[in-house]
Amino acid sequence: MLVFVFLASAFCDSGKTTRYWDCCKGSCGWEAKADVSKPIDTCAKDGTTRVASNDTVKSGCDGGDGFMCYDQTPWGVNDSYALGFAAAAISGGEKAACCNCYELTFTSGPVNGKKMTVQVTNTGGDLGSNQFDLAIPGGGVGIYNGCTAQSGAPADGWGSRYGGVSSRSECSQLPSGLQAGCQWRFDWFQNADNPSMNFNVVSCPSELIAKTNCRRN
């Protein structure tokens, strides 16, 4: 038992979170990014139809037919625990992160003490060290905007380009398949604005793998 506790704490680190939803094919949807069973599922323009998970499908942000899937969004399991997905920048890059799962324990804001397990599906050139960019519909498109091509969103996405919509009622602007994930931010997440957190690697819950069909080998 003492050895287990020591190992668990040794792999714990601190970082920060942000939020985004740019509709682009996730970087972990390309081949040879990491030692995984297969790249993450990529979806067609409708957000639900799975397309080939390989390098032949270009991202919708580059004029292709590959987009984020509507079911790769967050949800609350109970009042203190949630599941979801994220882009991440951690030591080892995509080779270490793609399709790995991390338990985040929030350490600031209204979600202080709450926990969330995320599977990494993406990265970002604008992410700092130990930053997890939570995939939250209506969270802001950031650098890239594939949401106009996929869903007819405004040029800067829904709401502000960085930060997204500002109220729960604005989630109604999103496609119906994304509205629950958008509302999650104002319900379970209590509209927390980029809270800090501690994180550690955990085994991926089957509920997350079922939505990406990607697991570490």
PDB file of C-alpha atoms in Angstrom:
ATOM      1  CA  MET A   1       0.000   0.000   0.000  1.00  0.00           C
ATOM      2  CA  LEU A   2       2.807   2.438   0.810  1.00  0.00           C
ATOM      3  CA  VAL A   3       4.475   1.694  -2.523  1.00  0.00           C
ATOM      4  CA  PHE A   4       1.201   2.330  -4.378  1.00  0.00           C
ATOM      5  CA  VAL A   5       0.685   5.706  -2.729  1.00  0.00           C
ATOM      6  CA  PHE A   6       4.256   6.737  -3.508  1.00  0.00           C
ATOM      7  CA  LEU A   7       3.911   5.799  -7.192  1.00  0.00           C
ATOM      8  CA  ALA A   8       0.576   7.561  -7.548  1.00  0.00           C
ATOM      9  CA  SER A   9       1.911  10.806  -6.132  1.00  0.00           C
ATOM     10  CA  ALA A  10       5.105  10.585  -8.187  1.00  0.00           C
ATOM     11  CA  PHE A  11       3.121  10.836 -11.400  1.00  0.00           C
ATOM     12  CA  CYS A  12       0.960  13.742 -10.240  1.00  0.00           C
ATOM     13  CA  ASP A  13       1.640  17.181 -11.658  1.00  0.00           C
ATOM     14  CA  SER A  14      -0.024  20.594 -11.720  1.00  0.00           C
ATOM     15  CA  GLY A  15      -1.266  22.623 -14.645  1.00  0.00           C
ATOM     16  CA  LYS A  16      -4.066  24.741 -15.975  1.00  0.00           C
ATOM     17  CA  THR A  17      -7.149  24.294 -18.103  1.00  0.00           C
ATOM     18  CA  THR A  18      -8.713  26.290 -20.899  1.00  0.00           C
ATOM     19  CA  ARG A  19     -11.626  25.473 -23.184  1.00  0.00           C
ATOM     20  CA  TYR A  20     -12.258  25.207 -26.924  1.00  0.00           C
ATOM     21  CA  TRP A  21     -14.430  23.694 -29.615  1.00  0.00           C
ATOM     22  CA  ASP A  22     -13.073  24.340 -33.117  1.00  0.00           C
ATOM     23  CA  CYS A  23     -14.800  21.445 -34.940  1.00  0.00           C
ATOM     24  CA  CYS A  24     -11.480  20.428 -36.584  1.00  0.00           C
ATOM     25  CA  LYS A  25     -10.354  16.833 -36.905  1.00  0.00           C
ATOM     26  CA  GLY A  26      -8.340  16.043 -33.772  1.00  0.00           C
ATOM     27  CA  SER A  27      -4.585  15.679 -34.166  1.00  0.00           C
ATOM     28  CA  CYS A  28      -4.845  12.215 -32.598  1.00  0.00           C
ATOM     29  CA  GLY A  29      -6.958  11.269 -35.619  1.00  0.00           C
ATOM     30  CA  TRP A  30      -3.837  10.989 -37.761  1.00  0.00           C
ATOM     31  CA  GLU A  31      -1.796   7.805 -38.079  1.00  0.00           C
ATOM     32  CA  ALA A  32       1.523   7.154 -36.318  1.00  0.00           C
ATOM     33  CA  LYS A  33       1.031   9.847 -33.664  1.00  0.00           C
ATOM     34  CA  ALA A  34       1.311   7.343 -30.816  1.00  0.00           C
ATOM     35  CA  ASP A  35       1.306   3.636 -30.002  1.00  0.00           C
ATOM     36  CA  VAL A  36      -2.471   3.193 -30.074  1.00  0.00           C
ATOM     37  CA  SER A  37      -5.008   0.679 -31.354  1.00  0.00           C
ATOM     38  CA  LYS A  38      -6.135   3.131 -34.046  1.00  0.00           C
ATOM     39  CA  PRO A  39      -6.465   6.904 -34.416  1.00  0.00           C
ATOM     40  CA  ILE A  40      -9.459   8.525 -32.721  1.00  0.00           C
ATOM     41  CA  ASP A  41     -12.758   8.475 -34.564  1.00  0.00           C
ATOM     42  CA  THR A  42     -13.293  11.361 -36.949  1.00  0.00           C
ATOM     43  CA  CYS A  43     -16.761  12.358 -38.083  1.00  0.00           C
ATOM     44  CA  ALA A  44     -18.359  13.659 -41.250  1.00  0.00           C
ATOM     45  CA  LYS A  45     -20.033  17.041 -41.509  1.00  0.00           C
ATOM     46  CA  ASP A  46     -23.128  15.762 -39.660  1.00  0.00           C
ATOM     47  CA  GLY A  47     -21.030  15.149 -36.537  1.00  0.00           C
ATOM     48  CA  THR A  48     -22.214  11.577 -36.118  1.00  0.00           C
ATOM     49  CA  THR A  49     -21.203   9.524 -39.168  1.00  0.00           C
ATOM     50  CA  ARG A  50     -17.745   8.026 -38.635  1.00  0.00           C
ATOM     51  CA  VAL A  51     -15.279   8.388 -41.505  1.00  0.00           C
ATOM     52  CA  ALA A  52     -12.030   6.539 -42.105  1.00  0.00           C
ATOM     53  CA  SER A  53      -9.632   7.032 -39.188  1.00  0.00           C
ATOM     54  CA  ASN A  54      -6.486   7.558 -41.199  1.00  0.00           C
ATOM     55  CA  ASP A  55      -4.404  10.101 -43.078  1.00  0.00           C
ATOM     56  CA  THR A  56      -6.619  10.062 -46.174  1.00  0.00           C
ATOM     57  CA  VAL A  57      -9.294  12.227 -44.513  1.00  0.00           C
ATOM     58  CA  LYS A  58      -8.292  15.885 -44.389  1.00  0.00           C
ATOM     59  CA  SER A  59      -9.478  18.108 -41.576  1.00  0.00           C
ATOM     60  CA  GLY A  60     -12.482  20.310 -42.182  1.00  0.00           C
ATOM     61  CA  CYS A  61     -10.234  23.188 -41.138  1.00  0.00           C
ATOM     62  CA  ASP A  62      -8.114  22.491 -44.226  1.00  0.00           C
ATOM     63  CA  GLY A  63     -10.998  22.121 -46.650  1.00  0.00           C
ATOM     64  CA  GLY A  64     -11.473  18.411 -45.985  1.00  0.00           C
ATOM     65  CA  ASP A  65     -14.316  16.231 -44.735  1.00  0.00           C
ATOM     66  CA  GLY A  66     -13.046  15.364 -41.235  1.00  0.00           C
ATOM     67  CA  PHE A  67     -14.582  17.036 -38.177  1.00  0.00           C
ATOM     68  CA  MET A  68     -14.957  16.587 -34.419  1.00  0.00           C
ATOM     69  CA  CYS A  69     -17.643  14.098 -33.407  1.00  0.00           C
ATOM     70  CA  TYR A  70     -20.668  15.412 -31.536  1.00  0.00           C
ATOM     71  CA  ASP A  71     -20.430  12.692 -28.883  1.00  0.00           C
ATOM     72  CA  GLN A  72     -16.846  13.579 -27.865  1.00  0.00           C
ATOM     73  CA  THR A  73     -18.209  16.140 -25.419  1.00  0.00           C
ATOM     74  CA  PRO A  74     -18.235  16.362 -21.591  1.00  0.00           C
ATOM     75  CA  TRP A  75     -20.895  15.080 -19.224  1.00  0.00           C
ATOM     76  CA  GLY A  76     -21.356  14.815 -15.487  1.00  0.00           C
ATOM     77  CA  VAL A  77     -21.386  11.372 -13.893  1.00  0.00           C
ATOM     78  CA  ASN A  78     -22.441  12.884 -10.555  1.00  0.00           C
ATOM     79  CA  ASP A  79     -22.114  16.253  -8.828  1.00  0.00           C
ATOM     80  CA  SER A  80     -18.386  15.866  -8.222  1.00  0.00           C
ATOM     81  CA  TYR A  81     -17.121  13.741 -11.126  1.00  0.00           C
ATOM     82  CA  ALA A  82     -17.267  14.223 -14.895  1.00  0.00           C
ATOM     83  CA  LEU A  83     -15.917  12.653 -18.080  1.00  0.00           C
ATOM     84  CA  GLY A  84     -14.797  14.293 -21.291  1.00  0.00           C
ATOM     85  CA  PHE A  85     -12.045  15.003 -23.786  1.00  0.00           C
ATOM     86  CA  ALA A  86      -9.239  17.505 -24.179  1.00  0.00           C
ATOM     87  CA  ALA A  87      -6.360  18.790 -26.224  1.00  0.00           C
ATOM     88  CA  ALA A  88      -3.185  18.716 -24.160  1.00  0.00           C
ATOM     89  CA  ALA A  89       0.433  19.822 -24.093  1.00  0.00           C
ATOM     90  CA  ILE A  90       2.452  17.660 -21.715  1.00  0.00           C
ATOM     91  CA  SER A  91       5.934  16.207 -21.483  1.00  0.00           C
ATOM     92  CA  GLY A  92       6.446  13.692 -24.283  1.00  0.00           C
ATOM     93  CA  GLY A  93       4.088  15.441 -26.695  1.00  0.00           C
ATOM     94  CA  GLU A  94       1.464  13.618 -28.725  1.00  0.00           C
ATOM     95  CA  LYS A  95       3.409  10.360 -28.569  1.00  0.00           C
ATOM     96  CA  ALA A  96       2.819  10.286 -24.809  1.00  0.00           C
ATOM     97  CA  ALA A  97      -0.574  11.960 -24.700  1.00  0.00           C
ATOM     98  CA  CYS A  98      -2.745  10.763 -27.591  1.00  0.00           C
ATOM     99  CA  CYS A  99      -5.574   8.555 -26.300  1.00  0.00           C
ATOM    100  CA  ASN A 100      -4.150   8.491 -22.790  1.00  0.00           C
ATOM    101  CA  CYS A 101      -6.510   9.413 -19.976  1.00  0.00           C
ATOM    102  CA  TYR A 102      -5.830  11.824 -17.138  1.00  0.00           C
ATOM    103  CA  GLU A 103      -7.698  12.524 -13.949  1.00  0.00           C
ATOM    104  CA  LEU A 104      -7.901  16.265 -13.329  1.00  0.00           C
ATOM    105  CA  THR A 105      -8.541  17.521  -9.805  1.00  0.00           C
ATOM    106  CA  PHE A 106      -9.533  21.166 -10.016  1.00  0.00           C
ATOM    107  CA  THR A 107      -7.827  23.440  -7.500  1.00  0.00           C
ATOM    108  CA  SER A 108      -9.452  26.836  -8.069  1.00  0.00           C
ATOM    109  CA  GLY A 109     -12.743  28.528  -8.815  1.00  0.00           C
ATOM    110  CA  PRO A 110     -16.245  27.143  -8.264  1.00  0.00           C
ATOM    111  CA  VAL A 111     -15.149  23.612  -9.246  1.00  0.00           C
ATOM    112  CA  ASN A 112     -12.362  23.453  -6.643  1.00  0.00           C
ATOM    113  CA  GLY A 113     -12.187  19.840  -5.443  1.00  0.00           C
ATOM    114  CA  LYS A 114     -14.205  18.369  -8.303  1.00  0.00           C
ATOM    115  CA  LYS A 115     -12.632  15.711 -10.514  1.00  0.00           C
ATOM    116  CA  MET A 116     -12.798  15.043 -14.232  1.00  0.00           C
ATOM    117  CA  THR A 117     -11.258  12.264 -16.299  1.00  0.00           C
ATOM    118  CA  VAL A 118     -10.400  13.255 -19.854  1.00  0.00           C
ATOM    119  CA  GLN A 119      -9.046  11.372 -22.833  1.00  0.00           C
ATOM    120  CA  VAL A 120      -6.584  13.348 -24.956  1.00  0.00           C
ATOM    121  CA  THR A 121      -7.748  13.631 -28.558  1.00  0.00           C
ATOM    122  CA  ASN A 122      -5.850  16.668 -29.755  1.00  0.00           C
ATOM    123  CA  THR A 123      -3.000  19.093 -29.172  1.00  0.00           C
ATOM    124  CA  GLY A 124      -2.559  22.784 -29.905  1.00  0.00           C
ATOM    125  CA  GLY A 125       0.265  24.995 -31.067  1.00  0.00           C
ATOM    126  CA  ASP A 126      -0.889  27.725 -28.701  1.00  0.00           C
ATOM    127  CA  LEU A 127      -0.925  25.537 -25.579  1.00  0.00           C
ATOM    128  CA  GLY A 128       1.608  26.027 -22.798  1.00  0.00           C
ATOM    129  CA  SER A 129       3.272  23.332 -20.723  1.00  0.00           C
ATOM    130  CA  ASN A 130       0.867  21.139 -18.714  1.00  0.00           C
ATOM    131  CA  GLN A 131      -2.162  22.802 -20.270  1.00  0.00           C
ATOM    132  CA  PHE A 132      -5.362  20.886 -20.909  1.00  0.00           C
ATOM    133  CA  ASP A 133      -7.761  22.566 -23.349  1.00  0.00           C
ATOM    134  CA  LEU A 134     -11.117  21.023 -22.460  1.00  0.00           C
ATOM    135  CA  ALA A 135     -13.292  20.166 -25.460  1.00  0.00           C
ATOM    136  CA  ILE A 136     -16.506  22.029 -24.604  1.00  0.00           C
ATOM    137  CA  PRO A 137     -18.961  22.922 -27.385  1.00  0.00           C
ATOM    138  CA  GLY A 138     -19.390  26.687 -27.546  1.00  0.00           C
ATOM    139  CA  GLY A 139     -16.100  27.145 -25.680  1.00  0.00           C
ATOM    140  CA  GLY A 140     -14.509  29.222 -28.445  1.00  0.00           C
ATOM    141  CA  VAL A 141     -12.902  28.144 -31.699  1.00  0.00           C
ATOM    142  CA  GLY A 142      -9.514  29.707 -30.951  1.00  0.00           C
ATOM    143  CA  ILE A 143      -6.944  29.763 -33.765  1.00  0.00           C
ATOM    144  CA  TYR A 144      -8.881  27.529 -36.156  1.00  0.00           C
ATOM    145  CA  ASN A 145     -12.562  27.580 -37.011  1.00  0.00           C
ATOM    146  CA  GLY A 146     -14.020  24.503 -38.658  1.00  0.00           C
ATOM    147  CA  CYS A 147     -17.461  25.172 -37.203  1.00  0.00           C
ATOM    148  CA  THR A 148     -18.506  27.473 -40.041  1.00  0.00           C
ATOM    149  CA  ALA A 149     -17.771  24.743 -42.575  1.00  0.00           C
ATOM    150  CA  GLN A 150     -19.370  22.020 -40.462  1.00  0.00           C
ATOM    151  CA  SER A 151     -22.389  23.793 -38.989  1.00  0.00           C
ATOM    152  CA  GLY A 152     -22.685  27.264 -40.452  1.00  0.00           C
ATOM    153  CA  ALA A 153     -21.380  28.986 -37.307  1.00  0.00           C
ATOM    154  CA  PRO A 154     -20.421  32.688 -37.468  1.00  0.00           C
ATOM    155  CA  ALA A 155     -16.923  33.601 -38.655  1.00  0.00           C
ATOM    156  CA  ASP A 156     -15.614  33.641 -35.063  1.00  0.00           C
ATOM    157  CA  GLY A 157     -17.649  30.627 -33.973  1.00  0.00           C
ATOM    158  CA  TRP A 158     -20.446  30.864 -31.434  1.00  0.00           C
ATOM    159  CA  GLY A 159     -19.867  33.767 -29.046  1.00  0.00           C
ATOM    160  CA  SER A 160     -16.327  35.116 -28.772  1.00  0.00           C
ATOM    161  CA  ARG A 161     -13.533  33.491 -30.754  1.00  0.00           C
ATOM    162  CA  TYR A 162     -11.663  32.959 -27.478  1.00  0.00           C
ATOM    163  CA  GLY A 163     -14.024  31.968 -24.677  1.00  0.00           C
ATOM    164  CA  GLY A 164     -17.135  31.178 -26.678  1.00  0.00           C
ATOM    165  CA  VAL A 165     -20.691  31.756 -25.539  1.00  0.00           C
ATOM    166  CA  SER A 166     -21.285  33.705 -22.341  1.00  0.00           C
ATOM    167  CA  SER A 167     -24.552  32.211 -21.060  1.00  0.00           C
ATOM    168  CA  ARG A 168     -26.406  28.910 -20.948  1.00  0.00           C
ATOM    169  CA  SER A 169     -29.188  30.292 -23.109  1.00  0.00           C
ATOM    170  CA  GLU A 170     -26.708  30.923 -25.930  1.00  0.00           C
ATOM    171  CA  CYS A 171     -26.124  27.172 -26.187  1.00  0.00           C
ATOM    172  CA  SER A 172     -29.337  27.085 -28.237  1.00  0.00           C
ATOM    173  CA  GLN A 173     -27.319  28.602 -31.105  1.00  0.00           C
ATOM    174  CA  LEU A 174     -25.356  25.363 -31.467  1.00  0.00           C
ATOM    175  CA  PRO A 175     -26.475  22.248 -33.363  1.00  0.00           C
ATOM    176  CA  SER A 176     -28.822  20.145 -31.236  1.00  0.00           C
ATOM    177  CA  GLY A 177     -26.193  17.408 -30.875  1.00  0.00           C
ATOM    178  CA  LEU A 178     -23.803  19.821 -29.154  1.00  0.00           C
ATOM    179  CA  GLN A 179     -26.179  21.685 -26.867  1.00  0.00           C
ATOM    180  CA  ALA A 180     -25.953  19.290 -23.897  1.00  0.00           C
ATOM    181  CA  GLY A 181     -22.149  19.557 -23.926  1.00  0.00           C
ATOM    182  CA  CYS A 182     -22.399  23.335 -24.043  1.00  0.00           C
ATOM    183  CA  GLN A 183     -24.900  23.401 -21.165  1.00  0.00           C
ATOM    184  CA  TRP A 184     -22.573  21.193 -19.107  1.00  0.00           C
ATOM    185  CA  ARG A 185     -20.214  24.159 -18.819  1.00  0.00           C
ATOM    186  CA  PHE A 186     -22.850  26.237 -17.041  1.00  0.00           C
ATOM    187  CA  ASP A 187     -24.251  23.351 -14.980  1.00  0.00           C
ATOM    188  CA  TRP A 188     -21.671  20.855 -13.670  1.00  0.00           C
ATOM    189  CA  PHE A 189     -18.679  23.100 -14.490  1.00  0.00           C
ATOM    190  CA  GLN A 190     -20.404  26.139 -12.957  1.00  0.00           C
ATOM    191  CA  ASN A 191     -19.026  28.379 -15.711  1.00  0.00           C
ATOM    192  CA  ALA A 192     -15.530  28.063 -14.216  1.00  0.00           C
ATOM    193  CA  ASP A 193     -13.066  30.185 -16.154  1.00  0.00           C
ATOM    194  CA  ASN A 194      -9.839  28.288 -16.847  1.00  0.00           C
ATOM    195  CA  PRO A 195      -9.385  26.699 -13.401  1.00  0.00           C
ATOM    196  CA  SER A 196      -6.038  25.309 -12.298  1.00  0.00           C
ATOM    197  CA  MET A 197      -5.744  21.598 -11.535  1.00  0.00           C
ATOM    198  CA  ASN A 198      -3.544  18.684 -10.577  1.00  0.00           C
ATOM    199  CA  PHE A 199      -3.426  15.752 -12.983  1.00  0.00           C
ATOM    200  CA  ASN A 200      -2.214  12.181 -13.199  1.00  0.00           C
ATOM    201  CA  VAL A 201      -2.431   9.336 -15.700  1.00  0.00           C
ATOM    202  CA  VAL A 202      -5.267   6.851 -15.135  1.00  0.00           C
ATOM    203  CA  SER A 203      -6.758   3.908 -16.987  1.00  0.00           C
ATOM    204  CA  CYS A 204      -9.249   5.073 -19.566  1.00  0.00           C
ATOM    205  CA  PRO A 205     -12.895   4.528 -18.632  1.00  0.00           C
ATOM    206  CA  SER A 206     -14.721   2.365 -21.165  1.00  0.00           C
ATOM    207  CA  GLU A 207     -17.259   5.166 -21.638  1.00  0.00           C
ATOM    208  CA  LEU A 208     -14.566   7.386 -23.177  1.00  0.00           C
ATOM    209  CA  ILE A 209     -12.991   4.686 -25.331  1.00  0.00           C
ATOM    210  CA  ALA A 210     -16.444   3.864 -26.713  1.00  0.00           C
ATOM    211  CA  LYS A 211     -16.657   7.381 -28.165  1.00  0.00           C
ATOM    212  CA  THR A 212     -13.182   7.516 -29.750  1.00  0.00           C
ATOM    213  CA  ASN A 213     -12.460   3.798 -30.339  1.00  0.00           C
ATOM    214  CA  CYS A 214      -8.851   4.582 -29.498  1.00  0.00           C
ATOM    215  CA  ARG A 215      -6.842   2.974 -26.719  1.00  0.00           C
ATOM    216  CA  ARG A 216      -3.170   2.853 -25.834  1.00  0.00           C
ATOM    217  CA  ASN A 217      -1.402  -0.387 -26.754  1.00  0.00           C
TER     218      ASN A 217
END
